[in-house]
CSV table of C-alpha atoms in Angstrom, one decimal:
chain,number,residue,atom,x,y,z
A,3,MET,CA,10.4,1.9,-45.5
A,4,SER,CA,6.8,1.9,-46.9
A,5,ALA,CA,5.9,1.9,-50.6
A,6,THR,CA,4.7,5.5,-50.3
A,7,THR,CA,7.7,6.8,-48.4
A,8,LEU,CA,11.1,6.7,-50.2
A,9,PRO,CA,14.3,7.8,-48.5
A,10,THR,CA,15.4,11.3,-49.1
A,11,THR,CA,19.1,10.2,-49.1
A,12,PRO,CA,20.5,7.1,-50.7
A,13,HIS,CA,20.2,4.1,-48.6
A,14,TYR,CA,21.7,1.1,-50.4
A,15,SER,CA,20.2,-2.4,-50.2
A,16,PRO,CA,22.1,-5.3,-48.8
A,17,GLU,CA,24.8,-6.7,-51.1
A,18,TYR,CA,23.5,-9.4,-53.5
A,19,ARG,CA,26.1,-11.8,-55.2
A,20,PHE,CA,25.7,-13.6,-58.4
A,21,ASN,CA,28.4,-15.8,-60.1
A,22,VAL,CA,29.0,-15.7,-63.8
A,23,GLN,CA,31.1,-18.2,-65.8
A,24,ILE,CA,33.3,-16.6,-68.5
A,25,TYR,CA,33.1,-18.5,-71.7
A,26,TYR,CA,35.3,-18.2,-74.7
A,27,GLU,CA,32.5,-16.6,-76.7
A,28,ASP,CA,32.6,-13.8,-74.2
A,29,THR,CA,36.2,-12.8,-74.9
A,30,ASP,CA,38.1,-11.2,-77.7
A,31,PHE,CA,41.1,-12.8,-79.6
A,32,SER,CA,43.3,-12.4,-76.5
A,33,GLY,CA,41.0,-14.3,-74.1
A,34,VAL,CA,39.9,-11.1,-72.2
A,35,VAL,CA,36.3,-10.3,-71.8
A,36,TYR,CA,35.0,-7.9,-74.6
A,37,HIS,CA,33.8,-4.9,-72.5
A,38,PRO,CA,30.1,-4.7,-73.6
A,39,ASN,CA,29.6,-8.1,-72.1
A,40,PHE,CA,30.1,-6.5,-68.6
A,41,LEU,CA,26.8,-4.8,-69.1
A,42,LYS,CA,25.2,-8.2,-69.8
A,43,TYR,CA,26.5,-9.7,-66.6
A,44,PHE,CA,25.3,-6.7,-64.7
A,45,GLU,CA,21.9,-7.1,-66.2
A,46,ARG,CA,21.8,-10.7,-65.3
A,47,ALA,CA,22.6,-9.9,-61.7
A,48,ARG,CA,19.9,-7.1,-61.5
A,49,GLU,CA,17.4,-9.7,-62.9
A,50,HIS,CA,18.5,-12.1,-60.2
A,51,VAL,CA,17.9,-9.5,-57.5
A,52,ILE,CA,14.3,-8.6,-58.7
A,53,GLY,CA,13.3,-12.1,-60.1
A,54,ALA,CA,12.6,-13.1,-63.6
A,55,GLU,CA,9.0,-14.0,-62.7
A,56,ILE,CA,8.4,-10.7,-61.0
A,57,LEU,CA,9.7,-8.9,-64.1
A,58,HIS,CA,7.7,-11.1,-66.4
A,59,ASN,CA,4.5,-10.5,-64.5
A,60,LEU,CA,5.1,-6.8,-64.2
A,61,TRP,CA,5.2,-6.6,-68.0
A,62,GLN,CA,2.3,-9.0,-68.8
A,63,GLN,CA,-0.1,-7.7,-66.1
A,64,GLN,CA,0.8,-4.0,-65.7
A,65,GLN,CA,2.7,-3.4,-69.0
A,66,LEU,CA,5.6,-1.9,-66.9
A,67,GLY,CA,9.3,-2.6,-67.4
A,68,PHE,CA,12.7,-1.1,-66.7
A,69,ALA,CA,15.1,0.7,-69.1
A,70,VAL,CA,18.7,1.8,-68.5
A,71,TYR,CA,18.7,5.6,-68.3
A,72,ARG,CA,22.4,6.1,-67.5
A,73,THR,CA,25.5,4.1,-67.0
A,74,ASP,CA,29.0,4.9,-65.7
A,75,MET,CA,31.3,1.8,-66.1
A,76,VAL,CA,35.1,1.6,-65.3
A,77,CYS,CA,37.2,-1.3,-66.2
A,78,HIS,CA,40.0,-1.5,-63.8
A,79,ASP,CA,41.4,-5.0,-64.7
A,80,GLY,CA,40.8,-7.6,-67.4
A,81,VAL,CA,38.6,-10.6,-66.9
A,82,GLU,CA,39.7,-13.8,-68.7
A,83,PHE,CA,38.3,-16.9,-70.3
A,84,ALA,CA,37.5,-19.6,-67.7
A,85,ASP,CA,37.1,-17.1,-64.8
A,86,ILE,CA,34.1,-17.6,-62.6
A,87,VAL,CA,33.4,-13.9,-61.5
A,88,ASP,CA,31.4,-12.6,-58.6
A,89,VAL,CA,28.9,-9.9,-59.6
A,90,ARG,CA,28.2,-7.8,-56.5
A,91,THR,CA,25.1,-5.6,-56.5
A,92,GLN,CA,23.4,-2.9,-54.4
A,93,PHE,CA,20.6,-0.5,-55.2
A,94,TYR,CA,18.6,2.3,-53.8
A,95,PHE,CA,15.4,4.0,-54.8
A,96,GLU,CA,16.2,7.5,-56.1
A,97,SER,CA,12.5,8.2,-56.7
A,98,LYS,CA,9.3,6.2,-57.4
A,99,PHE,CA,10.4,6.2,-61.1
A,100,ARG,CA,14.1,5.4,-60.7
A,101,THR,CA,16.6,3.0,-59.1
A,102,VAL,CA,20.3,3.4,-58.9
A,103,TRP,CA,22.4,0.2,-58.9
A,104,LYS,CA,26.0,0.1,-57.8
A,105,GLN,CA,27.6,-3.1,-59.2
A,106,SER,CA,31.1,-4.6,-59.5
A,107,ILE,CA,32.7,-7.6,-60.9
A,108,TRP,CA,35.4,-9.4,-58.8
A,109,ARG,CA,37.7,-12.0,-60.2
A,110,PRO,CA,38.6,-15.0,-57.9
A,111,ASN,CA,40.9,-14.1,-55.1
A,112,ALA,CA,41.0,-10.4,-56.2
A,113,THR,CA,41.7,-7.6,-53.7
A,114,LYS,CA,39.9,-5.1,-55.8
A,115,ALA,CA,37.0,-5.1,-58.3
A,116,ALA,CA,37.8,-5.6,-62.0
A,117,VAL,CA,34.9,-3.6,-63.2
A,118,THR,CA,32.7,-1.1,-61.4
A,119,ALA,CA,29.4,0.5,-62.6
A,120,THR,CA,26.7,2.8,-61.5
A,121,ILE,CA,23.6,2.1,-63.5
A,122,GLU,CA,20.4,4.1,-63.4
A,123,MET,CA,17.2,2.5,-64.2
A,124,VAL,CA,13.7,3.9,-64.9
A,125,CYS,CA,10.4,2.3,-64.9
A,126,MET,CA,8.4,2.8,-68.1
A,127,ASN,CA,5.1,1.7,-69.5
A,128,GLN,CA,4.7,0.1,-73.0
A,129,LYS,CA,4.3,3.5,-74.6
A,130,ARG,CA,7.9,4.1,-73.4
A,131,GLN,CA,6.7,6.7,-71.0
A,132,LEU,CA,8.0,7.2,-67.5
A,133,ALA,CA,5.8,5.5,-65.0
A,134,PRO,CA,5.9,5.0,-61.3
A,135,MET,CA,6.9,1.6,-59.9
A,136,PRO,CA,4.0,-0.2,-58.3
A,137,PRO,CA,3.9,0.2,-54.5
A,138,ALA,CA,3.9,-3.6,-54.1
A,139,LEU,CA,7.2,-3.9,-56.1
A,140,ILE,CA,8.8,-1.1,-54.0
A,141,THR,CA,7.7,-2.9,-50.8
A,142,GLN,CA,9.0,-6.1,-52.0
A,143,LEU,CA,12.4,-4.8,-53.0
A,144,SER,CA,12.6,-2.7,-49.8
A,145,ALA,CA,12.4,-5.8,-47.6
A,146,GLY,CA,15.7,-6.0,-45.8
A,147,MET,CA,16.8,-2.5,-46.6
A,148,ALA,CA,15.6,-1.2,-43.1
């Protein structure tokens, strides 16, 4: 897939995996993760896929960044203090402006995901206007999607 040719139907990336340690501060009084924290874990995993340095340079050099446009998250099971969860992430390019991320959180030895989410991200400039992703970024993120 070239930077100028995005797929017309969703073609997900390979699955990326990122472990997150659940600390006491992540939980409510019962020791179960407070639900907004799942969004933070998903964000960390997406940053890991793209790369912090790439995101930093994108902002510093091209004044471009990503913002959440839409989120659909379902909590199927509780995640507890001291768990080390596996955040699984895949994405596809919906357009030159938008990526769609399919993410899930798995507890150790689980047979199903504890939390699932679909998160749509848009590329924006520093004026908070929709902006196309740079072709070099699309090419880099597309590596391995063929």
